[in-house]
């Protein structure tokens, strides 16, 4: 046969949906040589996922594009619950805040997946064009995959070999079931996967140059619910489908229903349930239960029976006596709820699965895109640090120990929520088959923290210095520190929790007094951060403590920073003090390591902040809100994804050394 072109790459990402693009964003922002391939000829332009948790917005902000999303998205502030009254007519029973107030600087909002993908692509291009340009190669898919087990622990090796096939434009364009109107059926779980068909067709029409061999160090399979990568690895999904079939309609509604611009959960007495999601550009998304479409003996529903008209008719019934129609439909789809989670998230921590490829559930809680992106937000920096020789390879085992539990929690929540949402409301207390509307509300309210994405709480490992034993993986790998165990002192920051994302409050820049939400300085650039709460810098005793700490800090930073790189390139130190801003001076009162000097750029003025009154935006009261002693402060270590890894006193330098020593490679011999 012909000799195929061969090349190598550090990271190969399969699938450019939200999960794949998040992985690509990390690689782009940290300068890793990466290829991203997707079997489709184009990105999606409308429909599909649209709900964005506050945590997802915080993450977008750490890559620099939250503002674009925030501006274009529809902000969802209120949820209205509608239930049948004694006469069976639907009425509004509750209004509640969509996002629990005070938990984040962002609130839940909606913008369709096509725009989110656009913003990712722009951010990826802007961050990478100077170093290793990362670009999505469309109409390209893998057709064979091999992993050389003997080389998985070799840092220099490329143990993964993939044969890629390039499709023609025609082959890469999916067939639409409804010809004029965009529908998502070809992506829905009601449609069979077309990967094998694409490969067969393309092989038959093969032209020279349409195949190539790629060798990769790491591979991330983000190829959706039908994941080809998962099938190659032979990994099973655990869980079941359900009998509920739902239709989705994106329309500009014409209606007299008063809450059409609020998120609504509507339970009718006997005509099913409906969820209203107000969208950007006057659109409204309706999630409608299709009671007439019942799965057959094989457990699958017949998608040919589902049209925009059947979905509308079902919505009209639920909403009656209110009227509903439309002239403009943007997109529609249908799906059957399935709740499944993969047993393995990686093969030898060389080939990973993320997003829908390892967990599927109903879209109603608005979680799929968020959780899928957040899988790769968890994984991306770890792979990047390992590939770049900064972190030890064994940290990669924390991907499964941290994310599989989240997927499991999500499925448990979705299971409960779907049952309560799809069920018929109870007529009264004796109606045991019906769903209690009080229970629905309770589960929903408790779920709000979960669906915000902020309840994510990673367990003990070498990355999170929690007390207690570290999780042991399915394959027996212990994800605790390989060396000594470090236990953080959580009491020093009463409202900061180990393993959770670091909360953000307003602080001021020490030199120019500009207010910042502190998280704006926690960019996703792959660096660990030590946040030094320096306390009362006007007290002599405290200044002495800070001075002594900084002296030793310098040694730690030097030890983990490769020769010739800036001192803040692996671990960045940010300071927040609690004295009056005008009572201290940056250059005189703060040791140099807290505001490093460079020959080219002089002093760094963006590392020391103060918890003080601003001119125009009030006082952030950060110390109080973090629960930290104003006088003595403390220090907090953040992982590159802003999750809290360690909390200690200014004297706990030994802990810092052990914590970082367990994670990072020491490029230089120990300087003592
Ligand atoms: P996908 O988005 O499925 O991306 C997979 C990518 O891989 C695709 O681009 C595909 O072309 C590519 N691919 C597949 N196979 C191959 C192959 N063999 N080779 C190369 N490339 C391949 N989630 C929310 O958070 N909020 C919502 O409101 C929401 N609403 C939804 C509404 C609907 C109607 C649907 C269907 C889903 C909804 N979801 C929602 C779920 C959300 O769309 C998914 O969870 C999310 O897209 C998963 O992202 P992903 O990157 O893992 O997979």
Tab-separated table of C-alpha atoms and ligand atoms in Angstrom, residues 13-21 37-44 47-53 108 110 113 117 138 140-142 184 186-189 193-195 198-199 221-229 231 248 277 285 287 331-335 354-373 375, ligand 1:
chain	number	residue	atom	x	y	z
A	13	UNK	CA	-8.086	16.056	21.095
A	14	UNK	CA	-10.901	14.181	19.349
A	15	UNK	CA	-14.147	16.184	19.136
A	16	UNK	CA	-14.560	19.953	19.176
A	17	UNK	CA	-17.752	20.292	21.200
A	18	UNK	CA	-17.697	22.173	24.516
A	19	UNK	CA	-15.518	19.547	26.223
A	20	UNK	CA	-12.928	19.341	23.432
A	21	UNK	CA	-12.747	23.108	23.120
A	37	UNK	CA	-10.036	17.098	15.103
A	38	UNK	CA	-13.784	16.843	14.549
A	39	UNK	CA	-15.694	14.665	12.119
A	40	UNK	CA	-18.200	17.401	11.257
A	41	UNK	CA	-17.507	19.889	8.489
A	42	UNK	CA	-18.719	22.885	10.526
A	43	UNK	CA	-19.269	23.902	14.102
A	44	UNK	CA	-22.883	24.076	15.234
A	47	UNK	CA	-29.751	24.942	19.119
A	48	UNK	CA	-28.308	22.307	21.443
A	49	UNK	CA	-27.144	23.298	24.927
A	50	UNK	CA	-27.744	26.808	26.144
A	51	UNK	CA	-27.789	26.994	29.951
A	52	UNK	CA	-24.620	28.325	31.573
A	53	UNK	CA	-23.920	27.885	35.268
A	108	UNK	CA	-27.083	31.612	35.381
A	110	UNK	CA	-28.461	31.246	28.466
A	113	UNK	CA	-23.807	26.364	22.173
A	117	UNK	CA	-18.029	27.427	20.649
A	138	UNK	CA	-12.838	19.688	10.554
A	140	UNK	CA	-11.166	14.619	10.174
A	141	UNK	CA	-11.708	11.504	12.261
A	142	UNK	CA	-9.639	8.690	13.702
A	184	UNK	CA	-30.545	18.469	16.217
A	186	UNK	CA	-28.573	13.795	13.989
A	187	UNK	CA	-26.873	14.513	17.298
A	188	UNK	CA	-29.709	13.331	19.493
A	189	UNK	CA	-29.690	9.952	21.178
A	193	UNK	CA	-24.394	7.161	15.389
A	194	UNK	CA	-23.007	7.650	11.904
A	195	UNK	CA	-19.273	7.335	12.609
A	198	UNK	CA	-18.821	7.852	7.482
A	199	UNK	CA	-15.653	5.797	7.679
A	221	UNK	CA	-11.662	11.694	23.631
A	222	UNK	CA	-14.363	14.380	23.685
A	223	UNK	CA	-16.374	12.812	20.917
A	224	UNK	CA	-19.806	12.895	22.528
A	225	UNK	CA	-22.339	10.349	23.677
A	226	UNK	CA	-21.551	7.812	20.942
A	227	UNK	CA	-17.807	8.176	21.580
A	228	UNK	CA	-15.664	6.277	19.095
A	229	UNK	CA	-12.690	6.587	21.424
A	231	UNK	CA	-15.611	2.080	21.979
A	248	UNK	CA	-37.343	20.731	22.344
A	277	UNK	CA	-36.336	28.826	29.079
A	285	UNK	CA	-36.935	27.285	24.413
A	287	UNK	CA	-38.840	21.466	26.792
A	331	UNK	CA	-34.318	24.856	15.884
A	332	UNK	CA	-35.915	21.773	17.352
A	333	UNK	CA	-35.007	18.325	18.505
A	334	UNK	CA	-36.213	15.357	20.523
A	335	UNK	CA	-34.522	12.957	22.898
A	354	UNK	CA	-14.498	13.582	28.917
A	355	UNK	CA	-17.958	15.110	28.592
A	356	UNK	CA	-20.848	13.214	27.046
A	357	UNK	CA	-18.357	10.490	26.140
A	358	UNK	CA	-18.385	9.404	29.819
A	359	UNK	CA	-21.729	10.611	31.137
A	360	UNK	CA	-25.162	11.246	29.686
A	361	UNK	CA	-28.326	12.499	31.322
A	362	UNK	CA	-31.323	14.640	30.474
A	363	UNK	CA	-30.640	18.226	29.381
A	364	UNK	CA	-33.299	19.702	31.623
A	365	UNK	CA	-31.185	20.626	34.565
A	366	UNK	CA	-29.000	22.460	32.043
A	367	UNK	CA	-25.903	20.574	33.130
A	368	UNK	CA	-24.477	18.659	30.184
A	369	UNK	CA	-22.463	21.375	28.531
A	370	UNK	CA	-21.336	22.747	31.879
A	371	UNK	CA	-20.225	19.476	33.385
A	372	UNK	CA	-18.615	18.412	30.098
A	373	UNK	CA	-16.587	21.598	29.905
A	375	UNK	CA	-14.328	17.769	33.046
B	1	LIG	P1	-20.634	17.096	22.011
B	1	LIG	O1	-21.150	18.464	22.146
B	1	LIG	O2	-21.546	16.031	21.567
B	1	LIG	O3	-19.408	17.195	21.034
B	1	LIG	C1	-18.806	16.051	20.466
B	1	LIG	C2	-18.035	16.468	19.237
B	1	LIG	O4	-17.298	15.364	18.777
B	1	LIG	C3	-18.943	16.892	18.101
B	1	LIG	O5	-18.477	18.109	17.573
B	1	LIG	C4	-18.841	15.754	17.112
B	1	LIG	O6	-18.941	16.177	15.762
B	1	LIG	C5	-17.462	15.214	17.397
B	1	LIG	N1	-17.309	13.778	17.090
B	1	LIG	C6	-18.159	12.786	17.386
B	1	LIG	N2	-17.657	11.615	16.987
B	1	LIG	C7	-16.448	11.881	16.437
B	1	LIG	C8	-15.438	11.078	15.849
B	1	LIG	N3	-15.579	9.757	15.747
B	1	LIG	N4	-14.328	11.680	15.401
B	1	LIG	C9	-14.183	13.026	15.477
B	1	LIG	N5	-15.111	13.830	16.028
B	1	LIG	C10	-16.221	13.261	16.494
B	1	LIG	N6	-26.323	21.008	28.288
B	1	LIG	C11	-26.315	22.076	29.104
B	1	LIG	O7	-25.364	22.281	29.859
B	1	LIG	N7	-27.344	22.946	29.133
B	1	LIG	C12	-28.401	22.800	28.326
B	1	LIG	O8	-29.318	23.620	28.376
B	1	LIG	C13	-28.443	21.693	27.448
B	1	LIG	N8	-29.449	21.524	26.589
B	1	LIG	C14	-29.407	20.523	25.680
B	1	LIG	C15	-30.422	20.433	24.784
B	1	LIG	C16	-30.412	19.439	23.836
B	1	LIG	C17	-31.559	19.373	22.911
B	1	LIG	C18	-29.339	18.507	23.765
B	1	LIG	C19	-29.311	17.426	22.716
B	1	LIG	C20	-28.330	18.601	24.676
B	1	LIG	C21	-28.352	19.597	25.641
B	1	LIG	N9	-27.346	19.739	26.574
B	1	LIG	C22	-27.359	20.787	27.453
B	1	LIG	C23	-26.270	18.779	26.608
B	1	LIG	C24	-25.068	19.265	25.856
B	1	LIG	O9	-25.369	19.583	24.526
B	1	LIG	C25	-24.013	18.216	25.894
B	1	LIG	O10	-23.900	17.700	27.188
B	1	LIG	C26	-22.676	18.812	25.468
B	1	LIG	O11	-22.739	19.244	24.148
B	1	LIG	C27	-21.584	17.790	25.645
B	1	LIG	O12	-20.391	18.298	25.163
B	1	LIG	P2	-19.292	17.351	24.573
B	1	LIG	O13	-18.218	18.256	24.081
B	1	LIG	O14	-18.968	16.313	25.560
B	1	LIG	O15	-19.989	16.566	23.382
